[in-house]
Each structure stands twice: as structure tokens, then as C-alpha cells.
PDB file of C-alpha atoms in Angstrom:
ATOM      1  CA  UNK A   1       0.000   0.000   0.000  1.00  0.00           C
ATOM      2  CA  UNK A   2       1.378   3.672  -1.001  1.00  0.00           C
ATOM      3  CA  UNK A   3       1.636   5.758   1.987  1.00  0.00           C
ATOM      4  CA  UNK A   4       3.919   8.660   3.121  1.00  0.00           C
ATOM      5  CA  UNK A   5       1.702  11.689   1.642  1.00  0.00           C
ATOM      6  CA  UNK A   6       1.199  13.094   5.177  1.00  0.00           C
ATOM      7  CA  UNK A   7       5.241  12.652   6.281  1.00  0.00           C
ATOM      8  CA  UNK A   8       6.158  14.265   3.360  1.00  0.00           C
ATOM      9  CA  UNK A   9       4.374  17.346   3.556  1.00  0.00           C
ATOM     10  CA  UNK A  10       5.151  17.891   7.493  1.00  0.00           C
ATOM     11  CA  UNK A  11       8.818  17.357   6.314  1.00  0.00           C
ATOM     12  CA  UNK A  12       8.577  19.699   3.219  1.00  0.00           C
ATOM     13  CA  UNK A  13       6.603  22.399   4.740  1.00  0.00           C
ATOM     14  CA  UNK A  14       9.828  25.004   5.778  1.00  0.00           C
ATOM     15  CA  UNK A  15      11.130  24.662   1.999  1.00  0.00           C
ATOM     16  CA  UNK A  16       7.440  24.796   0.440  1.00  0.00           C
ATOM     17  CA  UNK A  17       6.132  28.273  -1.222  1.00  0.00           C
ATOM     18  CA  UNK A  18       3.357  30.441   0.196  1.00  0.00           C
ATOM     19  CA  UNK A  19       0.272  29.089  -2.034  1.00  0.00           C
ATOM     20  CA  UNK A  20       1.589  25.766  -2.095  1.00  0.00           C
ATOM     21  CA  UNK A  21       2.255  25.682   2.179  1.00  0.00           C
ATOM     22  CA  UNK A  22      -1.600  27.327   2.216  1.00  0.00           C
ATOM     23  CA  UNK A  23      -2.479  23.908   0.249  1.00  0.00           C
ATOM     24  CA  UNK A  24      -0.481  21.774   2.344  1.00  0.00           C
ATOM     25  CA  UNK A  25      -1.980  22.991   5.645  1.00  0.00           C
ATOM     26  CA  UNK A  26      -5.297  22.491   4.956  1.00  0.00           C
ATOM     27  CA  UNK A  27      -4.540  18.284   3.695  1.00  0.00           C
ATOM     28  CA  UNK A  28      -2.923  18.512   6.558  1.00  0.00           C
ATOM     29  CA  UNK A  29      -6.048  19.870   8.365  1.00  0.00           C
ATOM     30  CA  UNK A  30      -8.661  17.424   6.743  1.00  0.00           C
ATOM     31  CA  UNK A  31      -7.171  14.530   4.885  1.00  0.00           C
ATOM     32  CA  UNK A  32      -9.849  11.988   5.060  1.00  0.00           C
ATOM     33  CA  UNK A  33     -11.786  15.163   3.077  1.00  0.00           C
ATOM     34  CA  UNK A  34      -9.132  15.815  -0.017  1.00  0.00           C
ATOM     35  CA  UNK A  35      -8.683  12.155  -0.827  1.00  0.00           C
ATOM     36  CA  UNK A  36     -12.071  12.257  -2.097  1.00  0.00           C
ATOM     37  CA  UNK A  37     -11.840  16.048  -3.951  1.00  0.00           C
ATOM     38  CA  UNK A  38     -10.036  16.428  -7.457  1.00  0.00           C
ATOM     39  CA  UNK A  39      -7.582  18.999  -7.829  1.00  0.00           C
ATOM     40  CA  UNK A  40     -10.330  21.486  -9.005  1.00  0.00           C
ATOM     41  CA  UNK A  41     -12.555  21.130  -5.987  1.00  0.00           C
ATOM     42  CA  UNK A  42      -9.287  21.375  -3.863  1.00  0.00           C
ATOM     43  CA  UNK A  43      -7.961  24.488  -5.821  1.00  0.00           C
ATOM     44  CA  UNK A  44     -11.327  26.200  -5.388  1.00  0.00           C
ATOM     45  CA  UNK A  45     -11.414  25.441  -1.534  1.00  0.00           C
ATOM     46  CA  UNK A  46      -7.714  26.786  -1.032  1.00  0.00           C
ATOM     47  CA  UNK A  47      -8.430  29.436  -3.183  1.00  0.00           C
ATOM     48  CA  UNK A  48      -5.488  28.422  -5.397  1.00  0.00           C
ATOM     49  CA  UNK A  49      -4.389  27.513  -8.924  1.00  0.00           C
ATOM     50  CA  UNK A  50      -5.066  24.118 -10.032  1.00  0.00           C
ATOM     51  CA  UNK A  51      -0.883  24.468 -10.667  1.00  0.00           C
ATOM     52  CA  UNK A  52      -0.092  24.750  -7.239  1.00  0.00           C
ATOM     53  CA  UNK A  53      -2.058  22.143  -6.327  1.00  0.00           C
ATOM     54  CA  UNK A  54       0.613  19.996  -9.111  1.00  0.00           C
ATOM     55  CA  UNK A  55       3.871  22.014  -8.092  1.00  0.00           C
ATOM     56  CA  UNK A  56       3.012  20.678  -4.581  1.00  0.00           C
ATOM     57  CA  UNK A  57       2.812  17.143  -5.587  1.00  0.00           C
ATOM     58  CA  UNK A  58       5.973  17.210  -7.331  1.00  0.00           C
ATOM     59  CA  UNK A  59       7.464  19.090  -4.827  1.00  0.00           C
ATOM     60  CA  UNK A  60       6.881  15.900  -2.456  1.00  0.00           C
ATOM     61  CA  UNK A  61       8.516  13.907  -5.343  1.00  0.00           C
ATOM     62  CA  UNK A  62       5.277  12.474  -6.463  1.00  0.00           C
ATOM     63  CA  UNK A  63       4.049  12.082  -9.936  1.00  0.00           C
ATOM     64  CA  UNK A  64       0.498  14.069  -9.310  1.00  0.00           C
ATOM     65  CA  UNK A  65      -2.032  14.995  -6.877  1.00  0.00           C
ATOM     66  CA  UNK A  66      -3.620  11.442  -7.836  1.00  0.00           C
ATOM     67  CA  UNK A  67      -0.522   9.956  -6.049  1.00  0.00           C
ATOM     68  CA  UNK A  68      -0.676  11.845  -3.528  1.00  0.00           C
ATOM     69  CA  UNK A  69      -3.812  11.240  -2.424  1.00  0.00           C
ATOM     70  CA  UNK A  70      -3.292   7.431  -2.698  1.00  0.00           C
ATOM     71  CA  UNK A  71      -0.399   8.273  -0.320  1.00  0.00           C
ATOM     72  CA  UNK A  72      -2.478   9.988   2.554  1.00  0.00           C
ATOM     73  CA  UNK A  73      -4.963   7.538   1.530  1.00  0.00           C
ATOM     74  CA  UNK A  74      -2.653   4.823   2.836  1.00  0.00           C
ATOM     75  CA  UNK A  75      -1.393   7.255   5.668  1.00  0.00           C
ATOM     76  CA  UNK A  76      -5.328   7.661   7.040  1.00  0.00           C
ATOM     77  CA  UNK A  77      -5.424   3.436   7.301  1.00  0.00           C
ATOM     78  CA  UNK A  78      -2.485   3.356   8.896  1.00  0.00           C
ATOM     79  CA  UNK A  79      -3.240   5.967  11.916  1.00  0.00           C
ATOM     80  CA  UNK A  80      -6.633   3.904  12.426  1.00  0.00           C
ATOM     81  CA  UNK A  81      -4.714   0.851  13.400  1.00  0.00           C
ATOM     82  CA  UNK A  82      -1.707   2.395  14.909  1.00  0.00           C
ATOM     83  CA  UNK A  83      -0.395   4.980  17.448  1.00  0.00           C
ATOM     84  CA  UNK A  84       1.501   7.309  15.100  1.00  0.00           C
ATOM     85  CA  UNK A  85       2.235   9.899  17.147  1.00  0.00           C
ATOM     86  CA  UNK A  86       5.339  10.959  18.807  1.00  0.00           C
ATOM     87  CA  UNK A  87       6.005  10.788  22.392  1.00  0.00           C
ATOM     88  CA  UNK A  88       7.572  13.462  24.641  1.00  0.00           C
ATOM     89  CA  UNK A  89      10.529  11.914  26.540  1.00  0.00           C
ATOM     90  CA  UNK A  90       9.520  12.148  30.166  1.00  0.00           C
ATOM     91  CA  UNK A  91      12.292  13.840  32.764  1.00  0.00           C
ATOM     92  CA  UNK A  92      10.463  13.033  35.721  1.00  0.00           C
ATOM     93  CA  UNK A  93       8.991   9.611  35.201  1.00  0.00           C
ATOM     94  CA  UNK A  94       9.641   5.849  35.387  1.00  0.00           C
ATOM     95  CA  UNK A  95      12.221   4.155  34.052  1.00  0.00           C
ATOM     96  CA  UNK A  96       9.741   1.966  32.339  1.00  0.00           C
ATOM     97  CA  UNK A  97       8.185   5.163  31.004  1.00  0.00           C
ATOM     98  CA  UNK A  98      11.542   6.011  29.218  1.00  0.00           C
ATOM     99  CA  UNK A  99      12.190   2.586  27.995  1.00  0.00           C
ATOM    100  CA  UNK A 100       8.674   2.618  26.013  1.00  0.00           C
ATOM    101  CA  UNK A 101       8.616   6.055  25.111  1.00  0.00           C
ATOM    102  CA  UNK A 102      12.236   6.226  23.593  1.00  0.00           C
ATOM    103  CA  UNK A 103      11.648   2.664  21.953  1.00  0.00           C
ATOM    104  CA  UNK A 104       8.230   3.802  20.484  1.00  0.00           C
ATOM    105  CA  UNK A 105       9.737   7.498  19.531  1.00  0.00           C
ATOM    106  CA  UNK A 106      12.968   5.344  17.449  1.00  0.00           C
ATOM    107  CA  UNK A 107       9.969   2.555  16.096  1.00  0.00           C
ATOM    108  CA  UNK A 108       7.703   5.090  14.538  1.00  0.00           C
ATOM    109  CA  UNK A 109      10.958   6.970  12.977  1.00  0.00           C
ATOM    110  CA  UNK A 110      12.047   3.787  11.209  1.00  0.00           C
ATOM    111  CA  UNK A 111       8.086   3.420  10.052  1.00  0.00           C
ATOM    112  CA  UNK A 112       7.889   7.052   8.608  1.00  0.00           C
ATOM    113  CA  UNK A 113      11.474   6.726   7.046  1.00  0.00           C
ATOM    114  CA  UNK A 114      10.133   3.884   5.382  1.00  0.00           C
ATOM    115  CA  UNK A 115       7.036   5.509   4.098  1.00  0.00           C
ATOM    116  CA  UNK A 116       9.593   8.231   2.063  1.00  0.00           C
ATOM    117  CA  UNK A 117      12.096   5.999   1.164  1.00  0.00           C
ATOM    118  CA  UNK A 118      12.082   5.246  -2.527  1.00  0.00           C
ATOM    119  CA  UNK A 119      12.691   1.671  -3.609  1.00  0.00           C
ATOM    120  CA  UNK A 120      13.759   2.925  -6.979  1.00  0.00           C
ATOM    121  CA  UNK A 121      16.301   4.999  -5.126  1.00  0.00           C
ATOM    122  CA  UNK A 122      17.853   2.447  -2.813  1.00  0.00           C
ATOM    123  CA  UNK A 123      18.237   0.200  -6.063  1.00  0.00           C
ATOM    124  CA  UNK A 124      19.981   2.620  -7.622  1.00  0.00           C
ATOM    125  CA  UNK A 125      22.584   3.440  -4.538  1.00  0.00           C
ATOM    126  CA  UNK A 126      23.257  -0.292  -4.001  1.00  0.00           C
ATOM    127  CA  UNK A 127      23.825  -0.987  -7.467  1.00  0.00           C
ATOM    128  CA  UNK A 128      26.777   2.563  -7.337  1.00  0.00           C
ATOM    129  CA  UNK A 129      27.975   1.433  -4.113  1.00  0.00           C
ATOM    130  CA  UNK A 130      28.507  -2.220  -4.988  1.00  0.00           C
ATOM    131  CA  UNK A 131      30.040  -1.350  -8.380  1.00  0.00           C
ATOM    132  CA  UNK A 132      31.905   1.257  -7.261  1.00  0.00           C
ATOM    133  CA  UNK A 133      35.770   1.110  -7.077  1.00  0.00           C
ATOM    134  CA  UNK A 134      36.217   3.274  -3.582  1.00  0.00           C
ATOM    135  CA  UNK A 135      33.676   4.760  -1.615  1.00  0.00           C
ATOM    136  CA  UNK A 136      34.234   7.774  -0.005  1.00  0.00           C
ATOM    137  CA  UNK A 137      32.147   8.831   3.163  1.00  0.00           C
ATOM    138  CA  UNK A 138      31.184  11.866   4.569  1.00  0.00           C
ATOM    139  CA  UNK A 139      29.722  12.886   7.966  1.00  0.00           C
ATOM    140  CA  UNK A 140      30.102  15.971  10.171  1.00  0.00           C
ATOM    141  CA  UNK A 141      29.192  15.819  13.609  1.00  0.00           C
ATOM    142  CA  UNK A 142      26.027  13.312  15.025  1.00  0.00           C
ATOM    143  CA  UNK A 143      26.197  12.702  10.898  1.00  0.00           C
ATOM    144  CA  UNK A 144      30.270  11.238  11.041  1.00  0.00           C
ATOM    145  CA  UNK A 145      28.598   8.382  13.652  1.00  0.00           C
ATOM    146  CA  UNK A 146      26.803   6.757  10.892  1.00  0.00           C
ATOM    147  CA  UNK A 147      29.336   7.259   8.354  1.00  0.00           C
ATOM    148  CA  UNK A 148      31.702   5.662  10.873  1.00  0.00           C
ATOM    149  CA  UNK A 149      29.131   2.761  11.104  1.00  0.00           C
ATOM    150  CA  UNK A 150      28.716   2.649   7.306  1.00  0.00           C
ATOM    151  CA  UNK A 151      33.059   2.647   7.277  1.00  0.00           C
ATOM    152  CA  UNK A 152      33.339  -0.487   9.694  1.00  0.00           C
ATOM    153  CA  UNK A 153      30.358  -2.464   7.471  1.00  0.00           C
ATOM    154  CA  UNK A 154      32.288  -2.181   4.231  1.00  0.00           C
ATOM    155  CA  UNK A 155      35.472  -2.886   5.861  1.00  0.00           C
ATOM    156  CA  UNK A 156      34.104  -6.292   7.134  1.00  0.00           C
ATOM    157  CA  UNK A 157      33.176  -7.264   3.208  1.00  0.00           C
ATOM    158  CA  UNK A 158      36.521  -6.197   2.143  1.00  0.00           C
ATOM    159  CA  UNK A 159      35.505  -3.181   0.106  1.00  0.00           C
ATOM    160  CA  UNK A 160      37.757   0.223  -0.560  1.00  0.00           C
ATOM    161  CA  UNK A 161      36.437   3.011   1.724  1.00  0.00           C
ATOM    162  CA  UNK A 162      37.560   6.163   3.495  1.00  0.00           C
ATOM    163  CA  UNK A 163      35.273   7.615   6.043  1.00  0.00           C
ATOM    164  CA  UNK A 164      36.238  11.430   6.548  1.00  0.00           C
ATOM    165  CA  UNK A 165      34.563  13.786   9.709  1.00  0.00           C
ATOM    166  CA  UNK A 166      36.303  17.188   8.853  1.00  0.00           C
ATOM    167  CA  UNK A 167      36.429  19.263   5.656  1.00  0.00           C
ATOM    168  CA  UNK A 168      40.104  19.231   5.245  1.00  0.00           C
ATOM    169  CA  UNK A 169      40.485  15.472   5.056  1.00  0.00           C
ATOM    170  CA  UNK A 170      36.677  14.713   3.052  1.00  0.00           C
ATOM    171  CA  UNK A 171      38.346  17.459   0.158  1.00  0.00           C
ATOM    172  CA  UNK A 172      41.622  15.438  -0.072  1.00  0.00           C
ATOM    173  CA  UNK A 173      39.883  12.415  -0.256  1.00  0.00           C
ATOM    174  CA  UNK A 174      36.947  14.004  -3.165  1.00  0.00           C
ATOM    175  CA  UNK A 175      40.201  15.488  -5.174  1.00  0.00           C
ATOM    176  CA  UNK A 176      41.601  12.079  -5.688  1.00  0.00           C
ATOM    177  CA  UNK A 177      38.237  10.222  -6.828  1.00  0.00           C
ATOM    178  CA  UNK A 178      37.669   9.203 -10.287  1.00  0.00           C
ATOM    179  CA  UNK A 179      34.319   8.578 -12.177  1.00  0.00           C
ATOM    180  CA  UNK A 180      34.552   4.679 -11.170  1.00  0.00           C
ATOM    181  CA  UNK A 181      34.153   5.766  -7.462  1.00  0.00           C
ATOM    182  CA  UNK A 182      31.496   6.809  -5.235  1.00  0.00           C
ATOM    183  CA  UNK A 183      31.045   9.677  -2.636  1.00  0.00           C
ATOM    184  CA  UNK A 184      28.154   9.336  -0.238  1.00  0.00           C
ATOM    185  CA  UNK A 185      26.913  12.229   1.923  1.00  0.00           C
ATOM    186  CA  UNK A 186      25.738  11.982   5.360  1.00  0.00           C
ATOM    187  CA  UNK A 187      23.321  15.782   6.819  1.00  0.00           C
ATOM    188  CA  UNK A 188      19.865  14.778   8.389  1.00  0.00           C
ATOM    189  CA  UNK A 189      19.676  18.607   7.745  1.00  0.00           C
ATOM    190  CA  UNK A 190      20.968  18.226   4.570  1.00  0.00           C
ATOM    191  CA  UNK A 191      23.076  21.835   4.832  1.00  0.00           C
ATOM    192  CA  UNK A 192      25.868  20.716   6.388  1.00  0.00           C
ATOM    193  CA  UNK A 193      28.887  23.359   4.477  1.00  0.00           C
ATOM    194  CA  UNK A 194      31.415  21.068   4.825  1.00  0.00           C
ATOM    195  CA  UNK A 195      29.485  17.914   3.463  1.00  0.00           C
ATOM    196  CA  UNK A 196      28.042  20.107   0.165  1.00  0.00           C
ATOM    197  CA  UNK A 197      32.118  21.467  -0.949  1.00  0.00           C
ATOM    198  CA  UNK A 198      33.037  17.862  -0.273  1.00  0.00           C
ATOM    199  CA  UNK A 199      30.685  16.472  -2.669  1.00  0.00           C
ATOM    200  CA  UNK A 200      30.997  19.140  -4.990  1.00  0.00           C
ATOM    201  CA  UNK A 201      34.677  18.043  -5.521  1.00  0.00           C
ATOM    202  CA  UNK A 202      33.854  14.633  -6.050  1.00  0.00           C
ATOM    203  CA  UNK A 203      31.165  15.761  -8.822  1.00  0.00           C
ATOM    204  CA  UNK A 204      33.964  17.545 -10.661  1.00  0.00           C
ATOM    205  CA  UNK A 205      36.030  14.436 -10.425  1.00  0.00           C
ATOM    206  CA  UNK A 206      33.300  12.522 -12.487  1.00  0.00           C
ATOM    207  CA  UNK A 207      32.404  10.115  -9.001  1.00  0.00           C
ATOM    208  CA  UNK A 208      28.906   9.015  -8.546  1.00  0.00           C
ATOM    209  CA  UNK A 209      27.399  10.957  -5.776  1.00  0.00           C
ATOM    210  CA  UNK A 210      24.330   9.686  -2.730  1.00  0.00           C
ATOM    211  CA  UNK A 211      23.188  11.433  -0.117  1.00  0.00           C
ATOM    212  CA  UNK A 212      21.556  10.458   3.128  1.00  0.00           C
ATOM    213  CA  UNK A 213      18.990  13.673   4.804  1.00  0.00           C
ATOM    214  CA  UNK A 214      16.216  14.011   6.016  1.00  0.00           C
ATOM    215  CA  UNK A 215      12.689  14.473   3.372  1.00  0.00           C
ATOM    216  CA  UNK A 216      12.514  17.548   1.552  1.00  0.00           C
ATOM    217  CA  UNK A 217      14.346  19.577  -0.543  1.00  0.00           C
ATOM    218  CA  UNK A 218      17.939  21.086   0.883  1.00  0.00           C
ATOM    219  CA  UNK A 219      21.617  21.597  -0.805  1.00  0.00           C
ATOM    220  CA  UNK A 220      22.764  18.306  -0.263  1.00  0.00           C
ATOM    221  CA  UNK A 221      19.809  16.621  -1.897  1.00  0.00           C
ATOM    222  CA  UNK A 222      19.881  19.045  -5.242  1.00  0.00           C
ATOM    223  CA  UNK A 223      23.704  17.981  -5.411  1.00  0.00           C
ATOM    224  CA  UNK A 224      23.531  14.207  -5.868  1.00  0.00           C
ATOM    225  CA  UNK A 225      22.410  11.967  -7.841  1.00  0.00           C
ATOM    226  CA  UNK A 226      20.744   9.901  -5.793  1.00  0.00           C
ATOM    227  CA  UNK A 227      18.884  10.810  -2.822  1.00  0.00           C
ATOM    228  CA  UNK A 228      18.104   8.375   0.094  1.00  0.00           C
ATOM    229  CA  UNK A 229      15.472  10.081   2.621  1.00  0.00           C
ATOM    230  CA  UNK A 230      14.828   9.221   6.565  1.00  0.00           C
ATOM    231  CA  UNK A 231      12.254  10.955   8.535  1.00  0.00           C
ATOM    232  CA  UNK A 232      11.828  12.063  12.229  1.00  0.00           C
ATOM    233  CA  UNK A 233       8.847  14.515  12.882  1.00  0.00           C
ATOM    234  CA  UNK A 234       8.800  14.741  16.682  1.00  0.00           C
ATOM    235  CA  UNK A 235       9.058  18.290  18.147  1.00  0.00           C
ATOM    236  CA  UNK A 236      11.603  17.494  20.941  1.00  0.00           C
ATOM    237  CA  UNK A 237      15.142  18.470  19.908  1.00  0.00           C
ATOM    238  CA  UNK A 238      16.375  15.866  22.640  1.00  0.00           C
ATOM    239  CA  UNK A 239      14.551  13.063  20.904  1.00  0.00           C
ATOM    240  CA  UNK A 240      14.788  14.073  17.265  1.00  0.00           C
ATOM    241  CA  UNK A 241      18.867  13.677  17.868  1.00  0.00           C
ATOM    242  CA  UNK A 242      17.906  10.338  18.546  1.00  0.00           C
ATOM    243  CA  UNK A 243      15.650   8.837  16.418  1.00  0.00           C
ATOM    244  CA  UNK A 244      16.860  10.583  13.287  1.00  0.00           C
ATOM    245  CA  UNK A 245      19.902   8.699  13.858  1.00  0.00           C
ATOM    246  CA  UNK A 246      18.430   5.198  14.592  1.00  0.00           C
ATOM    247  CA  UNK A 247      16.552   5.782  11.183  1.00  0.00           C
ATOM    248  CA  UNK A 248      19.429   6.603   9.251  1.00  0.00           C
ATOM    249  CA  UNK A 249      21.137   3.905  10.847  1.00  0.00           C
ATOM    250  CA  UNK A 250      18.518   1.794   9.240  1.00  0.00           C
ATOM    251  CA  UNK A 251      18.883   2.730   5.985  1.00  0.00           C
ATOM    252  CA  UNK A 252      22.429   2.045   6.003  1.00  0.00           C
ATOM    253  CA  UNK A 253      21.467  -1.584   7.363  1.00  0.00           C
ATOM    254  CA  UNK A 254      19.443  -1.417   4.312  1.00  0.00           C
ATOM    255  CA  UNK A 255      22.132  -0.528   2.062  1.00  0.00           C
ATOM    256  CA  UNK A 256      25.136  -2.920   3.663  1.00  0.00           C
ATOM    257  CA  UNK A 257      22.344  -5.977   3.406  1.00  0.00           C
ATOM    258  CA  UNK A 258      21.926  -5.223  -0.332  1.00  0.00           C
ATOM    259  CA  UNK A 259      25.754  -4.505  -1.326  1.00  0.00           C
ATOM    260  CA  UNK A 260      26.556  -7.898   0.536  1.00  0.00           C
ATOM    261  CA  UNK A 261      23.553 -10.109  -1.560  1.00  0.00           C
ATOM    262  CA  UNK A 262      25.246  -8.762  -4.558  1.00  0.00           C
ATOM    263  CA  UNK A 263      28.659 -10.616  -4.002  1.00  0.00           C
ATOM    264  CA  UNK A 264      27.185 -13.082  -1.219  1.00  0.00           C
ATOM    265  CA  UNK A 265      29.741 -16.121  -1.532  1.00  0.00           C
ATOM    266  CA  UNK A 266      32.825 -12.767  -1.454  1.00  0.00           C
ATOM    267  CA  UNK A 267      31.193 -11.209   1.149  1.00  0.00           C
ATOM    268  CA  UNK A 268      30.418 -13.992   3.581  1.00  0.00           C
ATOM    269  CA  UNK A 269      33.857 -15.352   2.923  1.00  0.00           C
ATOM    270  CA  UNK A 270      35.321 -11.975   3.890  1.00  0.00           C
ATOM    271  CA  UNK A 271      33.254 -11.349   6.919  1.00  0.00           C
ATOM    272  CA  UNK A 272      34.676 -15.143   7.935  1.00  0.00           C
ATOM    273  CA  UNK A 273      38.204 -13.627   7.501  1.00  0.00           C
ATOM    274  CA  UNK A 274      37.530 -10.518   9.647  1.00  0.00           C
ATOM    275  CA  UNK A 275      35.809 -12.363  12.332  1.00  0.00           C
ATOM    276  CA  UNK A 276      38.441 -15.013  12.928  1.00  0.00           C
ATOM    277  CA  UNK A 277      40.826 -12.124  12.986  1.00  0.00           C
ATOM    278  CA  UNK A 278      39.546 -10.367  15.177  1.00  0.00           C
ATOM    279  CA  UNK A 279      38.539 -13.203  17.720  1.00  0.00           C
ATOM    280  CA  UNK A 280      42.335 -13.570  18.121  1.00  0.00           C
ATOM    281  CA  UNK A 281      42.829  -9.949  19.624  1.00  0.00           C
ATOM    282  CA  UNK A 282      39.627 -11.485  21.739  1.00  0.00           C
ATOM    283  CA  UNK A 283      41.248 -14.929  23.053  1.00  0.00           C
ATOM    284  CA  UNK A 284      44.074 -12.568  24.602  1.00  0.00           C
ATOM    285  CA  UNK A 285      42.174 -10.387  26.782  1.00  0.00           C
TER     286      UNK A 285
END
């Protein structure tokens, strides 16, 4: 079932235009009412052109307002069977309080990166990465914890990748890539400086470029050529830092899982190699 219409418009609305925000806040207001009007009826009731009504759709990355509504179509069947909201982390409460409502909060993250995550998209960044002759990743801050994650995975299938946290170290690495290599960008905001020069250098140098943000258009996104999306809507800063990493985490799950079924007999042989290796360092503690 298509979902994800809802997500993506809470996610897009900073970066969305005046008319086309006016649209989005009222499907946000009454969805189970626009999946049932056509784009005239909803352009008459917003009091805007039956254009905006298709910039806004394509804004979200969707084909049409058709789409769309099968989207928050799916999104409205969802919410009737499950809890989707967010939870505010209590500071005062139980521990078992905290346990569920951090483990729900990280739960419904993975679920609403998953409803603006595009198949076609994750394809197409296995199929770079797997191909690919290095991989060069970058990550600046929270962001350099899952490229550091992504780093160790590789390593452990025995493929050619530098992991680089700082701008002077990602720009050496971009200026000596080549167009059979692969630079993959790490910004849940998606406008991290340092992360956008880096990948600009590896563009120049011909290298296939993926990034990893959050939904919605931002720098990072416009720069690559393929763009994998996560999601994390809730309003506390203390648990957005957290979930938005256990869903990009996921996605790069995602992506090692794919890269190894494409060379399974190489990479199971290799991850064979690294774990007796390291079980050595092990037996001498």
C-alpha cells in the first residue's frame, strides 16, 4: 500500500512556497476530506491555482495529486490501526516510562522513514555502491557516527572506503576520486557546508554521488544523484537527535544488506576472515 503523503508534507513544509504551504496545511487539516476532492474542488477550496495544487505534488517527489492522495490515503489506514504519534521523553517519570517512550519514539521513525524511502532509489545506490571502485564517506558531527558505522560495514566485506569527519580530510579524499568511485553524503539537515564542498569536488572528479537527509528539498539533496530520505517529525530536539539517527542507521542496514547479496559467496567469505581475525585480539584479553 502507497503511503507517506502526510510525512512528506510535514517534512517539506519550511522549503514549500506560500500558495503551495496554504495547500499543504489544509490536507494537513482534513485529509480523510481531499482524498475524495479532485484537484479542481481542492484548488477552489484553497483558493489556489489548479498548478499549485501539481507544483506541490511534485514538490513531495510524487508524480500528481492522484498519487498523492493514494499516499495519505494509505497514511489515514495506517493511523486507524496504529499509534503514530510521537512521544515526549519524560524527565520526571519511570524508568519503564523512558524505555517505552524512547523505543516507540525510534519505532515510529524507522516506520515514517520507510514511508519516504524510494525503492527505486535504494536500487539505484546499491547498485553505485557495490560497483563502485572506492567509496568515499562523509559525515560531520552526530552525521560522522553513521558514516563511521557505514566505514566499519564495508570494511568487514573487504571493500575500498575512506570515512572522513572534517572538511580538510573529506576534500583530499573528493580530489583524488575518479568517475569509477562513489562519494556518499551523510546531513539529516541536509546543509551541512562542509558535506556540500566535499561532494561538490567529487562531482567535478566525475564520481557518482548519494546522499543520506532528512525528506525535503535542501543543498545536499539538489547535489547528488541519488537521494536516500529518513524521517523524524517529533518536536523534541532531545529526541529528534535520537531517532533521526536510529533511522538513518537503518537505511544504512538497508544498504550494507543489499551490497553484501550482490557478491554473497565474497562477502560472507570476507566477513569469515575478519571475524576469525579479530577473535584472536579477543582470546588474549
Amino acid at each position: 500500500m502507497l503511503k507517506g503523503g502526510l510525512i512528506s508534507i510535514q517534512e517539506c513544509m519550511p522549503s514549500l512556497k506560500p500558495s503551495e504551504r496554504k495547500v499543504a496545511e489544509y490536507i494537513l487539516t482534513n485529509p480523510g476530506e481531499v482524498v475524495n476532492l479532485s484537484v479542481q474542488k481542492l484548488a477552489k477550496r484553497t483558493q489556489v491555482s489548479e498548478a499549485t495544487i501539481i507544483r506541490l505534488s511534485r514538490a513531495l517527489s510524487y508524480k500528481g495529486f492522484q498519487e498523492l492522495k493514494l499516499r495519505i490515503a494509505g497514511d489515514l489506514a495506517q493511523f486507524n490501526n496504529n499509534n503514530h504519534s510521537y512521544q515526549e521523553i519524560p524527565t520526571n517519570g519511570s524508568i519503564a516510562s523512558m524505555i517505552g517512550t524512547i523505543s516507540h519514539n525510534n519505532i515510529q521513525s524507522i516506520n515514517d522513514t520507510l514511508s519516504v524511502l524510494s525503492l527505486e532509489q535504494v536500487e539505484a545506490a546499491v547498485d553505485v555502491l557495490s560497483k563502485a571502485r572506492k567509496i568515499a564517506i562523509y559525515g560531520i558531527g552526530a552525521s560522522a557516527v553513521i558514516a563511521q558505522d557505514f566505514k566499519q560495514k564495508l570494511t568487514r566485506i573487504n571493500r575500498w572506503c575512506e570515512a572522513a569527519f572534517d572538511f580538510d580530510t573529506q576534500g583530499t579524499i573528493s580530489a583524488n576520486l575518479t568517475d569509477a568511485d562513489a562519494a556518499f553524503g551523510i546531513s539529516y539537515s541536509g546543509r551541512t557546508k562542509d558535506v556540500i564542498e566535499s561532494l561538490k569536488i567529487a562531482k567535478e572528479k566525475g564520481a557518482k554521488t548519494i546522499s543520506l537527509t532528512k525528506f525535503g528539498t535542501n543543498p545536499v539533496a539538489d547535489l547528488t544523484d541519488i537521494n536516500l530520505f529518513t524521517s523524524s517529525l517529533e518536536q523534541s530536539i532531545r529526541s529528534g537527535a535520537m531517532s533521526s539517527r536510529i533511522s538513518q542507521l537503518n537505511v544504512i542496514d538497508i544498504l550494507y544488506i543489499g551490497m553484501t547479496s550482490r557478491k554473497y559467496d565474497e562477502s560472507i567469505d570476507a566477513l569469515e576472515r575478519t571475524r576469525k581475525a579479530v577473535q584472536v585480539s579477543k582470546q588474549m584479553d
